[in-house]
Structures are given as structure tokens and as C-alpha cells.
Amino acid sequence: MTATPTPPSAVAPELARLELALSALVRWSESRHIRAEVARRSGFDMPSSSLRLLEHFEAAGPMRVSDIAECLRIDISTASLQLRRLRADALVSRRTDPADGRSGVIAITEEGRRALALVRSARCDLLAETFDATPPEQLGHAADVLGLIQEHMLTAAQHTTDPE
């Protein structure tokens, strides 16, 4: 059974404003122009899904492909396909699982960390240009709020069970 979405008029105005702002931020970061500019500045042109995988490895550490797929809620074949390009570009590598020598884990490489740092730097430069007239204390407050949102979402994801 699926939940019926709450009509926008019944949502708290603050949440409706937050949803609009987050949606605009995602559209901006995923836009063709911004992605192309990040690729030009960083020297790394990769799909958003590949970038998310690198960010995930940096945060979570080495993982088995099946665990990656489960964590990201994607099919194992999709995860394997996305990992193939990252491995070909030497941004991740397959290693023996230290906990179980019979299986392997995927881990971010130093080159992957370097690529991620360059992409993040390019995105920060673009954000700096976009928010050049915004006082630093407002940017700090926005970062605090977004950090809180991230914490809530991570906590909620840990408590959500897969419906399958």
C-alpha cells in the first residue's frame, strides 16, 4: 500500500518553501550547464551517479557490490555497470575483503579522492560566484540548516525498511 501524498496546501508553509528551495538547488547542480562547467574546471566529466558513488565510498569506506546496491537501493547489475567506468578510470579498485578473504570489496582510490576533491572545489567556486553578494553569516546559517537536513535524512534512511 502506498501513502497518499499530502496536498501542497496542507503542508506547513516552511516545509513547502524548503522543498521548493531544495528542488531548485538539485536542478541547478544537475543542470547541463553547471555539470559541464564543473567538468571543465575540475577536469573530470562523470555522470552524477558516478559522482554519488565516489562520495558514498569516501563516506562509507570499502563495500561489497551487493551492499552498495542495497544501500543505494539500486539493482546489483546497475551498481556493477556504474562501477565498471569508475574502475576503468582507476577511481575505485576491487580489493580482497579483510573480513572475508573469499570475497571482494570496492574502495575509492587516491585518484578517486583527488577527482572528488577537484569536483568539489569546482562546485564551491561556482557556488562562490552564485552567492558572491550573500553575507558569510547567511551562508553559514544555510550550511547549518542543510547539515541538519542531511542528518535527519540519514537517520530516516537508517530506520526505513525496504518494502520488497
PDB file of C-alpha atoms in Angstrom:
ATOM      1  CA  MET A   1       0.000   0.000   0.000  1.00  0.00           C
ATOM      2  CA  THR A   2       1.372   3.394  -0.928  1.00  0.00           C
ATOM      3  CA  ALA A   3       0.926   6.531   1.094  1.00  0.00           C
ATOM      4  CA  THR A   4      -1.225   9.261  -0.365  1.00  0.00           C
ATOM      5  CA  PRO A   5       0.841  12.415  -0.827  1.00  0.00           C
ATOM      6  CA  THR A   6      -0.195  15.383   1.245  1.00  0.00           C
ATOM      7  CA  PRO A   7      -1.693  18.116  -0.923  1.00  0.00           C
ATOM      8  CA  PRO A   8       0.638  21.149  -1.072  1.00  0.00           C
ATOM      9  CA  SER A   9      -1.979  23.347   0.600  1.00  0.00           C
ATOM     10  CA  ALA A  10      -1.925  21.084   3.698  1.00  0.00           C
ATOM     11  CA  VAL A  11       1.872  21.149   4.085  1.00  0.00           C
ATOM     12  CA  ALA A  12       3.396  23.582   6.535  1.00  0.00           C
ATOM     13  CA  PRO A  13       4.468  26.692   4.583  1.00  0.00           C
ATOM     14  CA  GLU A  14       8.039  26.310   5.869  1.00  0.00           C
ATOM     15  CA  LEU A  15       8.250  22.764   4.502  1.00  0.00           C
ATOM     16  CA  ALA A  16       6.775  23.838   1.179  1.00  0.00           C
ATOM     17  CA  ARG A  17       9.400  26.623   0.917  1.00  0.00           C
ATOM     18  CA  LEU A  18      12.143  24.168   1.903  1.00  0.00           C
ATOM     19  CA  GLU A  19      11.007  21.652  -0.712  1.00  0.00           C
ATOM     20  CA  LEU A  20      10.995  24.335  -3.418  1.00  0.00           C
ATOM     21  CA  ALA A  21      14.461  25.538  -2.429  1.00  0.00           C
ATOM     22  CA  LEU A  22      15.931  22.029  -2.298  1.00  0.00           C
ATOM     23  CA  SER A  23      14.356  21.194  -5.654  1.00  0.00           C
ATOM     24  CA  ALA A  24      15.844  24.357  -7.179  1.00  0.00           C
ATOM     25  CA  LEU A  25      19.269  23.517  -5.726  1.00  0.00           C
ATOM     26  CA  VAL A  26      19.165  19.993  -7.162  1.00  0.00           C
ATOM     27  CA  ARG A  27      18.008  21.288 -10.569  1.00  0.00           C
ATOM     28  CA  TRP A  28      20.842  23.841 -10.543  1.00  0.00           C
ATOM     29  CA  SER A  29      23.507  21.290  -9.602  1.00  0.00           C
ATOM     30  CA  GLU A  30      22.205  18.728 -12.121  1.00  0.00           C
ATOM     31  CA  SER A  31      21.734  21.210 -14.977  1.00  0.00           C
ATOM     32  CA  ARG A  32      23.683  20.566 -18.148  1.00  0.00           C
ATOM     33  CA  HIS A  33      25.409  23.965 -17.934  1.00  0.00           C
ATOM     34  CA  ILE A  34      26.607  23.509 -14.328  1.00  0.00           C
ATOM     35  CA  ARG A  35      27.688  19.893 -14.882  1.00  0.00           C
ATOM     36  CA  ALA A  36      29.649  20.965 -17.978  1.00  0.00           C
ATOM     37  CA  GLU A  37      31.269  23.839 -16.100  1.00  0.00           C
ATOM     38  CA  VAL A  38      32.227  21.580 -13.182  1.00  0.00           C
ATOM     39  CA  ALA A  39      33.731  19.095 -15.658  1.00  0.00           C
ATOM     40  CA  ARG A  40      35.673  21.882 -17.405  1.00  0.00           C
ATOM     41  CA  ARG A  41      37.032  23.322 -14.157  1.00  0.00           C
ATOM     42  CA  SER A  42      37.806  20.015 -12.458  1.00  0.00           C
ATOM     43  CA  GLY A  43      38.977  18.020 -15.460  1.00  0.00           C
ATOM     44  CA  PHE A  44      36.581  15.197 -14.533  1.00  0.00           C
ATOM     45  CA  ASP A  45      33.465  14.668 -16.618  1.00  0.00           C
ATOM     46  CA  MET A  46      31.418  11.988 -14.938  1.00  0.00           C
ATOM     47  CA  PRO A  47      27.727  11.227 -14.604  1.00  0.00           C
ATOM     48  CA  SER A  48      26.030  12.305 -11.392  1.00  0.00           C
ATOM     49  CA  SER A  49      25.538   8.655 -10.454  1.00  0.00           C
ATOM     50  CA  SER A  50      29.309   8.059 -10.615  1.00  0.00           C
ATOM     51  CA  LEU A  51      29.973  11.118  -8.509  1.00  0.00           C
ATOM     52  CA  ARG A  52      27.452   9.935  -5.912  1.00  0.00           C
ATOM     53  CA  LEU A  53      29.177   6.543  -5.788  1.00  0.00           C
ATOM     54  CA  LEU A  54      32.564   8.174  -5.176  1.00  0.00           C
ATOM     55  CA  GLU A  55      31.051  10.333  -2.439  1.00  0.00           C
ATOM     56  CA  HIS A  56      29.489   7.234  -0.923  1.00  0.00           C
ATOM     57  CA  PHE A  57      32.799   5.333  -0.882  1.00  0.00           C
ATOM     58  CA  GLU A  58      34.570   8.282   0.657  1.00  0.00           C
ATOM     59  CA  ALA A  59      31.997   8.445   3.460  1.00  0.00           C
ATOM     60  CA  ALA A  60      31.295   4.730   3.995  1.00  0.00           C
ATOM     61  CA  GLY A  61      34.599   3.095   3.105  1.00  0.00           C
ATOM     62  CA  PRO A  62      35.081  -0.133   1.115  1.00  0.00           C
ATOM     63  CA  MET A  63      31.922  -2.154   0.407  1.00  0.00           C
ATOM     64  CA  ARG A  64      30.808  -5.268  -1.455  1.00  0.00           C
ATOM     65  CA  VAL A  65      28.885  -4.593  -4.662  1.00  0.00           C
ATOM     66  CA  SER A  66      25.755  -6.200  -3.207  1.00  0.00           C
ATOM     67  CA  ASP A  67      25.942  -3.910  -0.154  1.00  0.00           C
ATOM     68  CA  ILE A  68      26.399  -0.870  -2.381  1.00  0.00           C
ATOM     69  CA  ALA A  69      23.333  -1.815  -4.407  1.00  0.00           C
ATOM     70  CA  GLU A  70      21.291  -2.410  -1.263  1.00  0.00           C
ATOM     71  CA  CYS A  71      22.421   0.816   0.375  1.00  0.00           C
ATOM     72  CA  LEU A  72      21.672   2.902  -2.725  1.00  0.00           C
ATOM     73  CA  ARG A  73      18.503   0.910  -3.431  1.00  0.00           C
ATOM     74  CA  ILE A  74      19.512   0.004  -6.945  1.00  0.00           C
ATOM     75  CA  ASP A  75      19.795  -3.333  -8.695  1.00  0.00           C
ATOM     76  CA  ILE A  76      23.155  -5.078  -8.373  1.00  0.00           C
ATOM     77  CA  SER A  77      23.531  -5.069 -12.182  1.00  0.00           C
ATOM     78  CA  THR A  78      23.065  -1.275 -12.191  1.00  0.00           C
ATOM     79  CA  ALA A  79      25.669  -0.874  -9.463  1.00  0.00           C
ATOM     80  CA  SER A  80      28.087  -3.143 -11.355  1.00  0.00           C
ATOM     81  CA  LEU A  81      27.608  -1.154 -14.550  1.00  0.00           C
ATOM     82  CA  GLN A  82      28.243   2.162 -12.786  1.00  0.00           C
ATOM     83  CA  LEU A  83      31.301   0.741 -11.036  1.00  0.00           C
ATOM     84  CA  ARG A  84      32.770  -0.538 -14.312  1.00  0.00           C
ATOM     85  CA  ARG A  85      33.507   3.007 -15.555  1.00  0.00           C
ATOM     86  CA  LEU A  86      34.893   4.089 -12.196  1.00  0.00           C
ATOM     87  CA  ARG A  87      37.221   1.069 -12.198  1.00  0.00           C
ATOM     88  CA  ALA A  88      38.256   1.728 -15.812  1.00  0.00           C
ATOM     89  CA  ASP A  89      39.141   5.299 -14.823  1.00  0.00           C
ATOM     90  CA  ALA A  90      41.044   3.994 -11.749  1.00  0.00           C
ATOM     91  CA  LEU A  91      38.783   5.979  -9.411  1.00  0.00           C
ATOM     92  CA  VAL A  92      37.837   2.839  -7.466  1.00  0.00           C
ATOM     93  CA  SER A  93      39.506  -0.546  -7.132  1.00  0.00           C
ATOM     94  CA  ARG A  94      38.498  -4.031  -6.115  1.00  0.00           C
ATOM     95  CA  ARG A  95      40.283  -5.450  -3.089  1.00  0.00           C
ATOM     96  CA  THR A  96      40.014  -8.591  -1.035  1.00  0.00           C
ATOM     97  CA  ASP A  97      37.558  -8.173   1.810  1.00  0.00           C
ATOM     98  CA  PRO A  98      39.664  -8.160   5.011  1.00  0.00           C
ATOM     99  CA  ALA A  99      36.729  -9.674   6.934  1.00  0.00           C
ATOM    100  CA  ASP A 100      36.216 -12.465   4.376  1.00  0.00           C
ATOM    101  CA  GLY A 101      39.149 -13.273   2.120  1.00  0.00           C
ATOM    102  CA  ARG A 102      36.847 -15.153  -0.261  1.00  0.00           C
ATOM    103  CA  SER A 103      35.002 -12.020  -1.401  1.00  0.00           C
ATOM    104  CA  GLY A 104      35.958  -8.598  -2.650  1.00  0.00           C
ATOM    105  CA  VAL A 105      35.110  -5.023  -1.800  1.00  0.00           C
ATOM    106  CA  ILE A 106      35.195  -1.859  -3.860  1.00  0.00           C
ATOM    107  CA  ALA A 107      37.131   1.091  -2.444  1.00  0.00           C
ATOM    108  CA  ILE A 108      37.871   4.618  -3.588  1.00  0.00           C
ATOM    109  CA  THR A 109      41.460   5.069  -4.804  1.00  0.00           C
ATOM    110  CA  GLU A 110      43.743   8.035  -4.239  1.00  0.00           C
ATOM    111  CA  GLU A 111      42.915   9.111  -7.796  1.00  0.00           C
ATOM    112  CA  GLY A 112      39.216   8.872  -6.895  1.00  0.00           C
ATOM    113  CA  ARG A 113      39.799  11.054  -3.828  1.00  0.00           C
ATOM    114  CA  ARG A 114      41.708  13.550  -5.976  1.00  0.00           C
ATOM    115  CA  ALA A 115      38.898  13.612  -8.570  1.00  0.00           C
ATOM    116  CA  LEU A 116      36.310  14.104  -5.849  1.00  0.00           C
ATOM    117  CA  ALA A 117      38.320  16.948  -4.298  1.00  0.00           C
ATOM    118  CA  LEU A 118      38.680  18.675  -7.682  1.00  0.00           C
ATOM    119  CA  VAL A 119      34.955  18.312  -8.442  1.00  0.00           C
ATOM    120  CA  ARG A 120      34.034  19.659  -5.004  1.00  0.00           C
ATOM    121  CA  SER A 121      36.434  22.565  -5.447  1.00  0.00           C
ATOM    122  CA  ALA A 122      34.871  23.408  -8.821  1.00  0.00           C
ATOM    123  CA  ARG A 123      31.375  23.253  -7.319  1.00  0.00           C
ATOM    124  CA  CYS A 124      32.488  25.500  -4.443  1.00  0.00           C
ATOM    125  CA  ASP A 125      33.899  28.002  -6.929  1.00  0.00           C
ATOM    126  CA  LEU A 126      30.583  28.059  -8.778  1.00  0.00           C
ATOM    127  CA  LEU A 127      28.682  28.468  -5.515  1.00  0.00           C
ATOM    128  CA  ALA A 128      31.008  31.316  -4.545  1.00  0.00           C
ATOM    129  CA  GLU A 129      30.214  33.060  -7.825  1.00  0.00           C
ATOM    130  CA  THR A 130      26.493  32.447  -7.390  1.00  0.00           C
ATOM    131  CA  PHE A 131      26.420  33.687  -3.794  1.00  0.00           C
ATOM    132  CA  ASP A 132      29.066  36.415  -4.062  1.00  0.00           C
ATOM    133  CA  ALA A 133      26.722  39.068  -2.650  1.00  0.00           C
ATOM    134  CA  THR A 134      25.459  36.892   0.219  1.00  0.00           C
ATOM    135  CA  PRO A 135      26.941  37.680   3.640  1.00  0.00           C
ATOM    136  CA  PRO A 136      29.107  34.854   5.031  1.00  0.00           C
ATOM    137  CA  GLU A 137      26.933  34.523   8.155  1.00  0.00           C
ATOM    138  CA  GLN A 138      23.891  33.777   5.956  1.00  0.00           C
ATOM    139  CA  LEU A 139      25.856  31.154   4.051  1.00  0.00           C
ATOM    140  CA  GLY A 140      26.939  29.657   7.374  1.00  0.00           C
ATOM    141  CA  HIS A 141      23.342  29.534   8.564  1.00  0.00           C
ATOM    142  CA  ALA A 142      22.259  27.886   5.289  1.00  0.00           C
ATOM    143  CA  ALA A 143      25.067  25.317   5.656  1.00  0.00           C
ATOM    144  CA  ASP A 144      23.958  24.594   9.238  1.00  0.00           C
ATOM    145  CA  VAL A 145      20.352  24.062   8.145  1.00  0.00           C
ATOM    146  CA  LEU A 146      21.345  21.832   5.235  1.00  0.00           C
ATOM    147  CA  GLY A 147      23.625  19.844   7.555  1.00  0.00           C
ATOM    148  CA  LEU A 148      20.683  19.324   9.900  1.00  0.00           C
ATOM    149  CA  ILE A 149      18.536  18.191   6.971  1.00  0.00           C
ATOM    150  CA  GLN A 150      21.268  15.745   5.959  1.00  0.00           C
ATOM    151  CA  GLU A 151      21.410  14.313   9.492  1.00  0.00           C
ATOM    152  CA  HIS A 152      17.624  13.877   9.588  1.00  0.00           C
ATOM    153  CA  MET A 153      17.596  12.189   6.192  1.00  0.00           C
ATOM    154  CA  LEU A 154      20.424   9.822   7.120  1.00  0.00           C
ATOM    155  CA  THR A 155      18.649   8.904  10.344  1.00  0.00           C
ATOM    156  CA  ALA A 156      15.365   8.367   8.495  1.00  0.00           C
ATOM    157  CA  ALA A 157      17.104   6.211   5.863  1.00  0.00           C
ATOM    158  CA  GLN A 158      18.600   4.011   8.581  1.00  0.00           C
ATOM    159  CA  HIS A 159      15.140   3.418  10.051  1.00  0.00           C
ATOM    160  CA  THR A 160      13.377   2.802   6.739  1.00  0.00           C
ATOM    161  CA  THR A 161      12.930  -0.782   5.692  1.00  0.00           C
ATOM    162  CA  ASP A 162      12.937  -1.872   2.082  1.00  0.00           C
ATOM    163  CA  PRO A 163       9.344  -2.705   1.034  1.00  0.00           C
ATOM    164  CA  GLU A 164      10.466  -5.667  -1.107  1.00  0.00           C
TER     165      GLU A 164
END
